[in-house]
Amino acid sequence: MMNNINHHGHKQPPAKKFKPSSPAVYTKKQAPIQCSGPKKMTLEEQRRNLPIYQARSQIIAQLRKLDSVVIIGETGSGKTTQIPQYLYEASIGRQGVIAVTQPRRVAAISLATRVSHERKTELSKLVGYTVRFEDVTSEETKIKFLTDGMLLREAIGDPLLRKYSVVILDEAHERTIHTDVLFGVVKSAQKKRKEQGKQPLKIIIMSATMDVDLFSEYFNAAPVLYLEGRQHPIQIFYAEESQSDYLQAALVTVFQVHQEVPASHDILVFLTGQEEIEAMTKTCRDIAKHLPDDCPKMVVMPLYASLPHAQQLRVFQNAPKGQRKVILSTNIAETSITIPGIKYVVDTGMVKAKKFNPESGLEVLAVQKVSKAQAWQRTGRAGREDSGICYRLYKEEEFEKFLDMTVPEIQRCNLASVMLQLLVLRVPNVHTFDFMSKPSPDSIQAAIDQLHLLGAVERKGDQIVLTPLGKKMSAFPLEPKFSKTILLSPKFHCTEEILTIVSLLSVDSVLHNPPSKRDEVQASRKKFISSEGDHITLLNIYRAFKNLGKNKEWCRENFINSRNMTMVLEVRSQLRDICIKLSMPMESSRTDTRNIRQCLAHGLFMHAAELQPDGSYTTVDTHQPVAIHPSSILFHCKPACVVYNELLHTSKCYMRDLCVVDADWLYEAAPDYFRRKLRTAN
Ligand code: CDP
Ligand code: MG
């Protein structure tokens, strides 16, 4: 959570001594296709100038005719913003609402905003969006952007999705777990609506990459429409040597380019996550301060999903004249966001993604190599407006060894939430659900076992069914472990506190950690620190915020992100409403934090770790070695037993967001489970 520590061992070079390495570290490779386009236009002109516009009438004709269709076009060609409008303008699907799903909430919000501008309407009227904990739509809304997770939740209420006439599953190439489940849900809704003679459901799958056979096949051989993109030639340079430190390599490359090319050529660097991006932003800014006077100024901007919205918007603005924009981004800039001005792409070849091992039951976030498809997508970002250059910080031989395609998330993550969702959707048999890419039977079983341990499912004959508890759990838009923790809280008389903690963990971090003010941040945070861990520390921060009248000024002084804090209030009130609907007693444990920790231990018992005699930690269930993440309040402490929220694999396997608990509480929470674990351990 507190992200001011760079655990990659990435050393900042002393600013003045910085020297770019010799320019000859790259070998040159290939250069594909095509021509250029103009600047500064009205919105209407911009719409007409998009590559997709030339195909407008053909697209409309096809969309009118077809039940299911796959549309492919390079990022930026106009798929997401235009196709919903084309449908609307051609009165296709006017009887209902046109849904456009997005894997990321940022994208859903910014696209809805853009399209409502293009239509000259107020957001929430004709065009709106729904993301978790935020609904900006109305009765009038006909074009609705929503996260794929939200459409899935809506399907629980109505598996036939009757409100919608068209569902556009966008960014399908990303194959997020929710998109994959949605494929099955909309396919089944379409079929059932047809069988029952109801209004037909049109399904449009949109992808930025060419590998669409699977999509087409899955949707009963749906036709594929290819859009002409606007792709300029891109030169690719590979590293001549294998790079042991991709951050250092990226830094050297950025400054090498910076000192050689005109300031108007912006640079986009692909990194893996918030922490390293923040650290690198600071390093770049420091180095840039000490460059010779004849070197252009550099404007360095971080970009990642949890960055405050206002800061995200900055990347779309041009740098002041004579200055160069350098954007350090996660894979968010691969497809879902189009940034103007980019001429150079620096691809580290790395990405942070989930990995799941059904045997150990561990899901970790790990930094790993990208797939070839991802690398091509990143490269493509350099050729949006004019010819471009891409530096790949790996050797060509290394590239050849990348996987062709990214493995869909559903085949590499914990499926507990998905299985719970399928059961709520009354899917007859979760083992045989029509997945486009089947997860392994082991991971399905592991998920069911977990839900069983949480008390959410039970076996009836050879059927797996939801228990009443499982049904209640599904009422919360949360991971099963968190909904379970909330449902357990009345037993520990601390529902108010647990709601606060879960809300704090459900939004982007409320802790603001500007790397340049590390000491001030630490001094200010001291007031809130609890030796009982991160959960209680966060609770203290929330309480102080609330007691002081939810004051923005206070947030600023204490390095708290007030926007995210306001979001916590909103999330909390929604979760509280669900509790009240479920007739849960709302009690506060006041100053007693023992109850709260006990409740967390009972909800998160599957995520527990124990101190070993040698001072290291291992997880309680599978004895995997783990360490306390440097961002944790407990980093310098050695509590005997903790529960954690997630595992992050970088140089080690780190636990993030920890709470000190008693081993006895864990045992009480799931005696059978721990007895079995102990047996397997022996
Ligand atoms: O979906 P696809 O990547 O094909 O393109 P799009 O998202 O419809 O974007 C088409 C163009 O609209 C982009 O190249 C941007 O110029 C513009 N756009 C924008 O200015 N702001 C947004 N939030 C989204 C798109
Ligand atoms: Mg798009």
Coordinates of N, CA and C in Angstrom, one line a residue, residues 72-77 79 171 173-174 207-211 231 234 236 268 270 331-338 342 345 347 370-384 390 392 394 399 404-406:
I72 N -12.3 -6.4 -35.9 CA -10.9 -6.2 -35.6 C -10.4 -4.9 -36.1
G73 N -9.7 -4.2 -35.4 CA -9.1 -3.0 -35.9 C -8.1 -2.5 -34.9
E74 N -7.0 -1.9 -35.4 CA -5.9 -1.4 -34.5 C -6.5 -0.5 -33.5
T75 N -5.8 -0.4 -32.3 CA -6.2 0.6 -31.3 C -6.1 2.0 -31.9
G76 N -7.2 2.8 -31.7 CA -7.2 4.1 -32.2 C -8.0 4.2 -33.5
S77 N -8.5 3.1 -34.1 CA -9.1 3.2 -35.3 C -10.6 3.7 -35.2
K79 N -13.1 2.0 -33.1 CA -14.1 1.0 -32.8 C -15.0 1.3 -31.6
E171 N -12.3 -5.0 -26.2 CA -11.0 -5.3 -25.7 C -10.9 -6.9 -25.5
H173 N -9.4 -9.2 -26.8 CA -8.1 -9.8 -26.8 C -7.4 -9.8 -25.5
E174 N -7.9 -8.9 -24.6 CA -7.3 -8.9 -23.2 C -7.6 -10.2 -22.4
S207 N -11.8 -6.5 -31.0 CA -10.5 -6.9 -30.6 C -9.5 -6.0 -31.4
A208 N -8.3 -5.8 -30.7 CA -7.3 -5.0 -31.4 C -6.2 -5.9 -32.0
T209 N -6.3 -7.2 -31.7 CA -5.3 -8.1 -32.3 C -6.0 -9.1 -33.2
M210 N -5.2 -9.7 -34.1 CA -5.7 -10.5 -35.2 C -6.1 -11.9 -34.8
D211 N -5.7 -12.4 -33.7 CA -6.0 -13.8 -33.4 C -7.4 -14.0 -33.0
Q231 N -1.7 2.7 -39.8 CA -0.4 2.3 -39.1 C 0.7 2.8 -40.0
I234 N 7.2 1.4 -38.6 CA 7.9 1.5 -37.3 C 9.2 0.7 -37.4
I236 N 12.2 -1.3 -35.6 CA 12.3 -2.0 -34.4 C 13.8 -2.2 -34.1
L268 N 7.1 6.7 -25.0 CA 6.3 5.9 -24.1 C 7.1 4.7 -23.7
F270 N 7.1 1.1 -21.4 CA 6.3 0.2 -20.8 C 7.0 -0.5 -19.6
N331 N 0.8 -1.8 -18.7 CA 0.3 -2.2 -19.9 C -1.1 -1.6 -20.2
I332 N -1.5 -0.6 -19.4 CA -2.8 0.1 -19.6 C -2.7 0.9 -21.0
A333 N -1.4 1.3 -21.3 CA -1.3 2.0 -22.6 C -1.1 1.1 -23.8
E334 N -1.2 -0.2 -23.6 CA -1.0 -1.1 -24.7 C -2.2 -1.0 -25.6
T335 N -3.4 -1.1 -25.1 CA -4.6 -1.0 -26.0 C -5.6 -0.1 -25.5
S336 N -5.8 0.0 -24.2 CA -7.1 0.7 -23.8 C -7.0 2.2 -23.8
I337 N -5.8 2.8 -23.9 CA -5.7 4.2 -23.9 C -4.8 4.6 -25.1
T338 N -5.3 5.6 -25.9 CA -4.5 6.1 -27.0 C -3.9 7.5 -26.6
I342 N 3.1 10.2 -29.5 CA 4.1 9.1 -29.2 C 4.8 8.8 -30.5
V345 N 8.7 4.2 -28.6 CA 8.2 3.2 -27.6 C 9.5 2.5 -27.1
D347 N 10.1 -0.8 -24.9 CA 9.4 -1.9 -24.3 C 10.4 -2.8 -23.5
V370 N 6.3 -10.6 -21.4 CA 5.1 -10.4 -22.2 C 5.0 -11.5 -23.2
S371 N 3.9 -11.6 -23.9 CA 3.7 -12.5 -25.1 C 4.2 -11.7 -26.3
K372 N 4.3 -12.5 -27.4 CA 4.7 -11.8 -28.7 C 3.6 -10.8 -29.0
A373 N 2.3 -11.3 -28.9 CA 1.2 -10.4 -29.2 C 1.2 -9.1 -28.5
Q374 N 1.6 -9.2 -27.2 CA 1.7 -8.0 -26.4 C 2.8 -7.1 -26.9
A375 N 3.9 -7.7 -27.2 CA 5.1 -6.9 -27.7 C 4.7 -6.2 -29.0
W376 N 4.0 -6.9 -29.9 CA 3.6 -6.2 -31.1 C 2.7 -5.1 -30.8
Q377 N 1.8 -5.3 -29.9 CA 0.8 -4.3 -29.6 C 1.5 -3.0 -29.0
R378 N 2.5 -3.3 -28.2 CA 3.3 -2.2 -27.6 C 4.0 -1.4 -28.7
T379 N 4.6 -2.2 -29.6 CA 5.4 -1.6 -30.7 C 4.5 -0.7 -31.5
G380 N 3.2 -1.2 -31.8 CA 2.3 -0.5 -32.6 C 2.0 0.9 -32.1
R381 N 2.1 1.1 -30.8 CA 1.8 2.5 -30.2 C 2.7 3.6 -30.7
A382 N 3.9 3.2 -31.4 CA 4.8 4.2 -31.9 C 4.4 4.7 -33.2
G383 N 3.5 4.0 -33.9 CA 3.1 4.4 -35.3 C 1.7 4.9 -35.5
R384 N 1.2 5.5 -34.4 CA -0.2 5.9 -34.5 C -0.4 7.2 -35.4
C390 N 10.7 1.7 -32.2 CA 10.5 1.0 -30.9 C 11.8 0.3 -30.5
R392 N 13.2 -2.5 -28.2 CA 12.9 -3.6 -27.4 C 14.1 -3.9 -26.6
Y394 N 15.3 -6.3 -25.2 CA 15.6 -7.7 -25.1 C 16.2 -8.1 -26.5
F399 N 13.0 -12.6 -27.8 CA 11.6 -12.3 -28.3 C 11.1 -13.6 -28.9
D404 N 3.4 -17.0 -27.9 CA 2.7 -16.3 -29.0 C 1.6 -15.4 -28.5
M405 N 0.8 -16.0 -27.6 CA -0.4 -15.3 -27.1 C -0.3 -15.2 -25.6
T406 N -0.9 -14.2 -25.0 CA -1.0 -14.1 -23.6 C -2.0 -15.2 -23.1

